[in-house]
Tab-separated table of C-alpha atoms and ligand atoms in Angstrom:
chain	number	residue	atom	x	y	z
A	903	MET	CA	57.475	-51.213	-165.230
A	904	LEU	CA	61.954	-50.230	-166.888
A	905	ILE	CA	63.973	-54.766	-165.797
A	906	LEU	CA	67.683	-53.268	-166.053
A	907	SER	CA	69.446	-56.310	-166.715
A	908	PHE	CA	73.474	-57.569	-167.847
A	909	GLU	CA	74.547	-61.045	-169.871
A	910	SER	CA	77.910	-62.289	-169.657
A	911	SER	CA	77.650	-66.066	-169.785
A	912	CYS	CA	79.631	-66.431	-172.627
A	913	ASP	CA	81.701	-64.214	-175.174
A	914	GLU	CA	79.666	-61.162	-174.960
A	915	THR	CA	79.220	-58.449	-171.997
A	916	SER	CA	75.719	-56.952	-172.757
A	917	VAL	CA	73.264	-54.498	-170.363
A	918	ALA	CA	69.876	-53.443	-171.992
A	919	VAL	CA	66.622	-51.318	-170.209
A	920	THR	CA	63.920	-53.061	-171.176
A	921	LYS	CA	60.253	-52.278	-170.696
A	922	ASP	CA	57.123	-54.230	-170.078
A	923	GLY	CA	58.311	-57.796	-171.429
A	924	LYS	CA	57.997	-56.520	-175.221
A	925	HIS	CA	60.131	-53.252	-175.869
A	926	VAL	CA	64.030	-52.566	-176.105
A	927	LEU	CA	64.854	-48.668	-175.060
A	928	SER	CA	68.881	-50.564	-175.111
A	929	ASN	CA	71.118	-53.231	-175.771
A	930	GLU	CA	75.158	-52.224	-175.357
A	931	VAL	CA	76.581	-55.493	-176.293
A	932	LEU	CA	80.331	-55.746	-176.249
A	933	SER	CA	81.595	-59.229	-177.533
A	934	GLN	CA	84.233	-61.016	-177.117
A	935	ILE	CA	84.022	-61.762	-180.812
A	936	ASP	CA	87.329	-60.591	-182.256
A	937	ILE	CA	89.860	-61.918	-179.589
A	938	PHE	CA	88.765	-65.275	-179.948
A	939	LYS	CA	89.460	-65.462	-183.465
A	940	ASP	CA	92.737	-66.236	-183.525
A	941	TYR	CA	91.813	-68.634	-180.211
A	942	GLY	CA	89.721	-71.006	-182.393
A	943	GLY	CA	86.792	-70.735	-179.666
A	944	VAL	CA	86.356	-69.527	-175.530
A	945	VAL	CA	89.682	-69.090	-173.602
A	946	PRO	CA	87.101	-68.787	-170.394
A	947	GLU	CA	89.521	-67.233	-168.484
A	948	ILE	CA	90.466	-64.233	-171.143
A	949	SER	CA	86.371	-64.040	-171.468
A	950	SER	CA	86.142	-63.825	-167.607
A	951	ARG	CA	88.853	-60.861	-167.910
A	952	GLU	CA	87.274	-59.458	-170.885
A	953	HIS	CA	84.076	-59.445	-169.051
A	954	VAL	CA	85.153	-57.590	-165.743
A	955	LYS	CA	86.709	-54.355	-168.170
A	956	GLY	CA	83.656	-54.227	-170.172
A	957	ILE	CA	81.043	-54.424	-167.751
A	958	GLY	CA	80.616	-50.507	-166.235
A	959	PHE	CA	80.671	-49.296	-169.701
A	960	ALA	CA	78.250	-51.307	-171.111
A	961	TYR	CA	76.232	-50.407	-167.538
A	962	THR	CA	76.715	-46.877	-167.682
A	963	LYS	CA	76.046	-46.860	-172.079
A	964	ALA	CA	72.721	-48.684	-171.911
A	965	LEU	CA	71.163	-46.058	-169.151
A	966	GLU	CA	72.756	-43.511	-170.986
A	967	ASP	CA	71.150	-44.842	-174.500
A	968	ALA	CA	67.542	-45.316	-173.227
A	969	GLY	CA	67.499	-42.233	-171.598
A	970	VAL	CA	66.242	-43.150	-167.878
A	971	THR	CA	68.459	-42.968	-164.740
A	972	ILE	CA	68.879	-46.023	-162.223
A	973	ASP	CA	66.185	-44.307	-160.455
A	974	ASP	CA	64.606	-44.926	-162.991
A	975	ILE	CA	64.959	-48.645	-162.983
A	976	ASP	CA	62.322	-51.094	-161.300
A	977	TYR	CA	64.095	-54.205	-160.819
A	978	VAL	CA	67.301	-55.516	-161.865
A	979	ALA	CA	67.406	-58.912	-163.832
A	980	VAL	CA	70.712	-61.541	-164.665
A	981	THR	CA	71.104	-63.991	-165.975
A	982	GLU	CA	72.452	-66.782	-163.699
A	983	GLY	CA	73.481	-70.197	-165.639
A	984	PRO	CA	73.834	-71.851	-167.966
A	985	GLY	CA	77.523	-70.553	-168.896
A	986	LEU	CA	80.848	-70.272	-168.174
A	987	ILE	CA	81.156	-69.619	-163.928
A	988	GLY	CA	84.368	-66.836	-164.575
A	989	SER	CA	81.918	-64.715	-166.931
A	990	LEU	CA	78.462	-65.450	-164.606
A	991	LEU	CA	80.194	-64.013	-161.899
A	992	THR	CA	80.926	-60.842	-163.305
A	993	GLY	CA	77.307	-60.187	-164.432
A	994	ILE	CA	75.697	-61.154	-161.446
A	995	ASN	CA	78.261	-59.444	-158.742
A	996	ALA	CA	77.607	-56.017	-161.327
A	997	ALA	CA	73.499	-56.812	-161.368
A	998	LYS	CA	73.656	-57.694	-157.421
A	999	ILE	CA	75.746	-54.555	-156.556
A	1000	VAL	CA	72.884	-52.443	-158.745
A	1001	ALA	CA	70.232	-53.652	-156.917
A	1002	LEU	CA	70.870	-53.855	-153.060
A	1003	ASN	CA	73.470	-49.806	-153.742
A	1004	ASN	CA	70.081	-48.839	-154.444
A	1005	ASN	CA	67.804	-51.064	-152.969
A	1006	ILE	CA	66.147	-52.745	-155.769
A	1007	PRO	CA	63.910	-56.454	-156.687
A	1008	PHE	CA	66.819	-58.687	-158.483
A	1009	VAL	CA	65.760	-61.678	-160.672
A	1010	GLY	CA	68.117	-64.388	-161.967
A	1011	VAL	CA	67.152	-65.521	-165.123
A	1012	ASN	CA	67.806	-68.779	-167.311
A	1013	HIS	CA	70.248	-67.809	-170.555
A	1014	LEU	CA	67.950	-70.410	-172.696
A	1015	SER	CA	64.684	-69.030	-172.181
A	1016	GLY	CA	65.774	-65.841	-172.170
A	1017	HIS	CA	66.625	-67.256	-175.963
A	1018	ILE	CA	63.352	-68.195	-176.322
A	1019	TYR	CA	62.058	-64.838	-175.378
A	1020	ALA	CA	64.021	-63.255	-177.431
A	1021	SER	CA	61.900	-63.929	-180.314
A	1022	MET	CA	58.866	-61.795	-178.126
A	1023	ILE	CA	60.546	-58.739	-178.570
A	1024	GLU	CA	57.448	-56.552	-180.047
A	1025	HIS	CA	55.882	-60.010	-180.809
A	1026	ASP	CA	53.059	-61.491	-179.789
A	1027	PRO	CA	53.426	-65.244	-178.822
A	1028	VAL	CA	50.497	-67.710	-179.857
A	1029	PHE	CA	49.907	-70.526	-176.670
A	1030	PRO	CA	50.792	-73.464	-176.654
A	1031	LEU	CA	53.911	-72.926	-178.366
A	1032	LEU	CA	57.221	-75.096	-178.936
A	1033	ALA	CA	60.731	-73.328	-179.212
A	1034	LEU	CA	63.324	-74.682	-181.144
A	1035	VAL	CA	66.644	-73.398	-178.872
A	1036	ILE	CA	69.634	-73.823	-181.375
A	1037	SER	CA	72.452	-72.130	-179.869
A	1038	GLY	CA	76.715	-72.528	-179.227
A	1039	GLY	CA	76.229	-74.540	-176.323
A	1040	HIS	CA	72.185	-76.049	-176.455
A	1041	THR	CA	70.060	-77.604	-178.722
A	1042	GLU	CA	66.124	-77.997	-177.052
A	1043	MET	CA	62.762	-78.917	-178.050
A	1044	VAL	CA	60.246	-77.018	-175.353
A	1045	ILE	CA	56.864	-76.730	-174.731
A	1046	MET	CA	54.906	-73.744	-173.734
A	1047	ASN	CA	51.428	-73.688	-172.763
A	1048	GLU	CA	51.868	-70.409	-171.272
A	1049	ASP	CA	54.161	-67.290	-170.326
A	1050	TYR	CA	56.860	-68.656	-168.613
A	1051	ASP	CA	56.094	-71.943	-168.042
A	1052	PHE	CA	58.612	-74.490	-169.534
A	1053	ASN	CA	58.446	-78.583	-170.636
A	1054	ARG	CA	61.114	-79.800	-172.172
A	1055	ILE	CA	60.480	-82.428	-173.984
A	1056	GLY	CA	64.710	-83.471	-176.049
A	1057	SER	CA	67.120	-82.337	-176.206
A	1058	THR	CA	71.162	-82.923	-178.048
A	1059	LEU	CA	72.863	-86.071	-176.690
A	1060	ASP	CA	75.994	-84.687	-177.868
A	1061	ASP	CA	76.985	-81.324	-179.400
A	1062	ALA	CA	75.132	-78.742	-179.976
A	1063	VAL	CA	73.261	-77.210	-183.314
A	1064	GLY	CA	75.434	-74.410	-182.343
A	1065	GLU	CA	79.217	-75.863	-181.796
A	1066	VAL	CA	78.894	-78.221	-184.807
A	1067	PHE	CA	78.571	-75.526	-186.976
A	1068	ASP	CA	81.401	-73.655	-185.008
A	1069	LYS	CA	83.847	-77.644	-185.025
A	1070	VAL	CA	83.142	-78.251	-188.968
A	1071	ALA	CA	83.883	-74.223	-189.955
A	1072	ARG	CA	87.067	-75.228	-187.934
A	1073	ILE	CA	87.462	-78.578	-190.401
A	1074	ILE	CA	87.091	-76.226	-193.915
A	1075	SER	CA	89.503	-73.856	-192.010
A	1076	LEU	CA	87.693	-70.846	-191.648
A	1077	PRO	CA	87.830	-69.176	-187.650
A	1078	TYR	CA	85.910	-68.719	-184.675
A	1079	PRO	CA	82.530	-68.646	-184.303
A	1080	GLY	CA	82.592	-70.600	-187.699
A	1081	GLY	CA	78.444	-70.216	-187.152
A	1082	PRO	CA	78.074	-66.836	-189.770
A	1083	LEU	CA	80.604	-67.540	-192.319
A	1084	VAL	CA	80.111	-71.144	-193.077
A	1085	ASP	CA	76.007	-69.673	-193.708
A	1086	LYS	CA	77.757	-67.150	-195.756
A	1087	ILE	CA	80.295	-69.363	-198.211
A	1088	GLY	CA	77.267	-71.643	-197.796
A	1089	LYS	CA	75.228	-69.577	-199.568
A	1090	GLU	CA	77.908	-70.477	-202.975
A	1091	GLY	CA	77.147	-73.945	-203.085
A	1092	GLU	CA	75.473	-76.944	-203.663
A	1093	ALA	CA	74.242	-79.481	-201.575
A	1094	ILE	CA	76.107	-82.640	-203.374
A	1095	TYR	CA	77.039	-84.273	-200.622
A	1096	ASP	CA	75.545	-86.850	-199.259
A	1097	LEU	CA	75.891	-86.540	-195.669
A	1098	PRO	CA	74.487	-88.495	-192.484
A	1099	ARG	CA	70.891	-87.103	-190.367
A	1100	PRO	CA	71.260	-88.544	-187.346
A	1101	VAL	CA	68.807	-89.625	-185.417
A	1102	ILE	CA	66.564	-87.899	-187.731
A	1103	ASN	CA	63.449	-90.798	-187.533
A	1104	SER	CA	64.520	-91.717	-183.587
A	1105	ASN	CA	60.873	-92.603	-181.669
A	1106	ASP	CA	61.486	-89.520	-179.551
A	1107	TYR	CA	62.876	-85.796	-179.833
A	1108	SER	CA	67.007	-86.402	-178.922
A	1109	PHE	CA	69.336	-84.491	-181.682
A	1110	SER	CA	73.104	-85.727	-182.170
A	1111	PHE	CA	75.008	-83.947	-184.672
A	1112	SER	CA	78.882	-85.644	-183.220
A	1113	GLY	CA	78.424	-88.257	-185.409
A	1114	LEU	CA	77.532	-85.597	-188.965
A	1115	LYS	CA	80.517	-83.933	-187.640
A	1116	SER	CA	83.005	-86.660	-188.544
A	1117	ALA	CA	81.132	-87.350	-191.841
A	1118	VAL	CA	82.447	-84.545	-192.413
A	1119	LEU	CA	85.732	-84.621	-191.179
A	1120	LYS	CA	86.391	-87.876	-193.347
A	1121	LEU	CA	84.541	-86.430	-196.327
A	1122	THR	CA	87.092	-84.172	-196.558
A	1123	GLU	CA	90.067	-86.265	-195.935
A	1124	ASP	CA	88.783	-88.519	-198.432
A	1125	LEU	CA	88.595	-86.390	-201.183
A	1126	ASN	CA	92.047	-84.587	-200.269
A	1127	LYS	CA	93.477	-88.491	-199.898
A	1128	GLU	CA	91.861	-89.884	-203.240
A	1129	GLY	CA	93.413	-85.961	-205.046
A	1130	ILE	CA	89.644	-85.092	-206.104
A	1131	ALA	CA	89.042	-81.422	-205.823
A	1132	TYR	CA	86.281	-79.786	-203.779
A	1133	LYS	CA	85.574	-76.809	-202.895
A	1134	ASN	CA	84.628	-75.426	-199.343
A	1135	GLU	CA	80.935	-73.501	-199.797
A	1136	ASP	CA	79.149	-77.245	-201.210
A	1137	ILE	CA	81.027	-78.862	-198.216
A	1138	ALA	CA	79.331	-75.948	-195.822
A	1139	ARG	CA	76.148	-76.169	-198.175
A	1140	SER	CA	75.218	-80.216	-197.938
A	1141	PHE	CA	75.905	-80.096	-193.796
A	1142	GLU	CA	73.660	-76.779	-193.233
A	1143	GLU	CA	71.360	-79.482	-195.583
A	1144	ALA	CA	71.882	-81.567	-193.114
A	1145	VAL	CA	71.191	-79.766	-189.692
A	1146	ALA	CA	68.549	-78.400	-191.083
A	1147	ASP	CA	66.485	-81.261	-192.180
A	1148	VAL	CA	66.857	-82.875	-188.825
A	1149	LEU	CA	65.139	-80.310	-186.990
A	1150	TYR	CA	62.653	-80.002	-189.249
A	1151	LYS	CA	62.164	-83.438	-189.030
A	1152	LYS	CA	62.106	-83.321	-185.646
A	1153	VAL	CA	59.642	-80.315	-185.613
A	1154	LYS	CA	57.143	-82.794	-187.979
A	1155	LYS	CA	56.912	-85.358	-185.734
A	1156	ALA	CA	56.420	-83.219	-182.194
A	1157	LEU	CA	53.561	-81.665	-183.698
A	1158	LYS	CA	51.842	-84.475	-184.558
A	1159	GLU	CA	52.059	-85.756	-181.423
A	1160	TYR	CA	52.633	-81.726	-179.726
A	1161	ASN	CA	49.090	-79.539	-180.712
A	1162	PHE	CA	50.497	-76.105	-180.506
A	1163	LYS	CA	50.243	-72.953	-182.610
A	1164	GLU	CA	52.870	-71.276	-183.029
A	1165	LEU	CA	56.977	-72.557	-183.791
A	1166	LEU	CA	59.920	-70.738	-182.129
A	1167	VAL	CA	62.868	-70.703	-183.690
A	1168	VAL	CA	65.515	-68.782	-181.415
A	1169	GLY	CA	69.747	-69.510	-180.175
A	1170	GLY	CA	72.904	-68.304	-182.409
A	1171	SER	CA	71.656	-70.375	-185.666
A	1172	ALA	CA	68.523	-69.329	-185.483
A	1173	ALA	CA	70.015	-67.241	-187.924
A	1174	ASN	CA	71.708	-69.472	-190.726
A	1175	SER	CA	69.726	-68.844	-193.551
A	1176	VAL	CA	69.229	-72.318	-194.775
A	1177	ILE	CA	67.542	-73.215	-191.284
A	1178	ARG	CA	64.722	-69.947	-191.460
A	1179	GLU	CA	63.759	-71.128	-194.971
A	1180	LYS	CA	63.387	-74.990	-193.901
A	1181	LEU	CA	61.230	-73.934	-191.134
A	1182	SER	CA	59.942	-71.213	-192.619
A	1183	ASN	CA	58.032	-72.771	-195.542
A	1184	GLY	CA	57.880	-76.051	-194.300
A	1185	PHE	CA	54.673	-75.348	-192.008
A	1186	PRO	CA	51.898	-73.327	-193.549
A	1187	ASP	CA	49.627	-74.713	-190.513
A	1188	ILE	CA	51.934	-72.514	-187.427
A	1189	LYS	CA	53.143	-69.672	-187.034
A	1190	VAL	CA	56.830	-69.372	-188.044
A	1191	THR	CA	58.378	-67.252	-185.426
A	1192	PHE	CA	62.219	-66.213	-185.605
A	1193	PRO	CA	63.045	-63.379	-183.299
A	1194	GLN	CA	65.122	-60.371	-185.075
A	1195	MET	CA	68.613	-61.155	-186.429
A	1196	LYS	CA	70.595	-58.310	-183.224
A	1197	TYR	CA	68.630	-60.788	-180.640
A	1198	CYS	CA	69.765	-64.015	-182.135
A	1199	GLY	CA	72.760	-64.429	-180.298
A	1200	ASP	CA	73.439	-63.292	-176.662
A	1201	ASN	CA	72.203	-59.847	-175.433
A	1202	ALA	CA	70.824	-58.421	-172.211
A	1203	ALA	CA	67.044	-57.023	-173.951
A	1204	MET	CA	66.494	-60.969	-173.838
A	1205	ILE	CA	67.316	-61.137	-170.793
A	1206	GLY	CA	65.200	-58.466	-169.048
A	1207	ILE	CA	61.974	-59.433	-171.468
A	1208	SER	CA	62.692	-63.122	-169.909
A	1209	ALA	CA	62.295	-61.935	-166.419
A	1210	TYR	CA	59.325	-59.548	-166.946
A	1211	TYR	CA	57.376	-63.261	-167.262
A	1212	LYS	CA	59.129	-64.693	-164.128
A	1213	ILE	CA	58.379	-61.817	-162.361
A	1214	LYS	CA	54.509	-61.632	-163.459
A	1215	LYS	CA	54.827	-64.800	-162.198
A	1216	GLY	CA	55.569	-63.723	-158.725
A	1217	LEU	CA	58.453	-65.409	-159.194
A	1218	PHE	CA	61.863	-63.542	-157.900
A	1219	ASP	CA	65.277	-63.773	-156.489
A	1220	ASP	CA	67.345	-62.411	-153.819
A	1221	MET	CA	71.355	-62.159	-153.063
A	1222	SER	CA	71.750	-65.511	-152.426
A	1223	LEU	CA	71.880	-66.038	-155.610
A	1224	GLN	CA	74.732	-68.703	-157.272
A	1225	ALA	CA	75.889	-68.566	-160.470
A	1226	LYS	CA	74.742	-71.934	-162.125
A	1227	SER	CA	77.224	-73.735	-165.326
A	1228	ARG	CA	74.471	-75.613	-165.596
A	1229	LEU	CA	70.506	-75.255	-165.453
A	1230	ASP	CA	67.354	-76.649	-166.916
A	1231	LEU	CA	64.965	-74.687	-168.097
B	1517	LIG	O1	72.978	-68.236	-178.405
B	1517	LIG	P1	74.638	-67.952	-179.241
B	1517	LIG	O2	75.335	-66.509	-179.520
B	1517	LIG	O3	75.231	-68.395	-177.467
B	1517	LIG	C1	75.303	-69.322	-176.866
B	1517	LIG	O4	74.153	-69.475	-175.799
B	1517	LIG	O5	75.905	-70.803	-176.966
B	1517	LIG	O6	74.729	-68.998	-179.644
B	1517	LIG	C2	76.288	-68.848	-180.508
B	1517	LIG	C3	76.701	-70.061	-181.380
B	1517	LIG	C4	77.643	-70.405	-182.103
B	1517	LIG	O7	78.098	-71.240	-182.169
B	1517	LIG	C5	77.617	-69.412	-183.528
B	1517	LIG	O8	78.042	-69.966	-184.631
B	1517	LIG	C6	76.540	-69.687	-184.335
B	1517	LIG	O9	75.281	-69.625	-182.698
B	1517	LIG	N1	75.728	-69.273	-184.918
B	1517	LIG	C7	75.485	-69.449	-186.099
B	1517	LIG	C8	75.267	-68.540	-187.010
B	1517	LIG	N2	75.274	-67.173	-186.124
B	1517	LIG	C9	76.210	-67.814	-185.557
B	1517	LIG	N3	75.295	-70.704	-186.616
B	1517	LIG	C10	74.762	-70.887	-187.997
B	1517	LIG	N4	75.167	-70.154	-189.123
B	1517	LIG	C11	74.839	-68.572	-188.475
B	1517	LIG	N5	74.291	-67.868	-189.013
B	1518	LIG	ZN1	72.888	-68.289	-176.115
């Protein structure tokens, strides 16, 4: 089964062709990161315009790279939400027109399920599993007993993991998106600062990272005020360790309560080296899986892979599908 998929929920315009819910034949990703570096974050209006500009090229390139034509495609899939409405609309409109014009069945996909299924590219999961989604917009813990069956057990009360990386990056003068840069300089630093681990011992699976961000801000302000020299590398590393500790502790708690055999760590911040190390070494009794680095951030391949399992469950959409800024799993 060949699926042509579209992703445009935030600042990547992406089109992919995937096969049988496991293999990626092509995955064209046009990133807007270079544009938003100078703005300190995504500007929705500019993002929408960039999607409109790039979608046609991404579509042609995805088919070309996969060595197929539209006549070979069995299904068209698209991210329906959550995301920026103006950005989502470009992908949704393009997908609808392609599906309608070529008489191809059409399916909308939740972006978060896409992130989860990014870890299943060329990989067979072991159910039941726990998916830890850590992206720019979301931090969620989801139990899956079988394919396309999502039971959310916890999420963040305020900032998402990727969001707090970006905000901390700004505090130490790194451009958007700060996650990869905090990761990079943190490798040269030591965790010498004792930062809070908010709600680490709470009785549930909620997260809260805005207090950690405030603590980093206060720390740098105090050090500056007192004229004490410090290295941003050490701030970055101390911050990363705090985030990784919280994630580790929540997964450890879930492991006691739920009987799962595999942990999937997915989303943009699943690329982080400190988080990868802590979580991959922390649970010797279960399988711990991360998507390949190129599938951690937003991309259409993960949407096509996820769509396959939605279709297998007999779940379809029609041309009335709407863009949704908020959408739970
Ligand atoms: O999943 P994603 O591409 O977009 C959303 O769905 O939000 O995630 C983007 C987020 C950004 O906040 C970015 O800073 C973060 O992922 N990120 C990282 C790393 N690479 C990307 N965070 C920590 N360490 C990284 N290496
Ligand atoms: Zn994402």
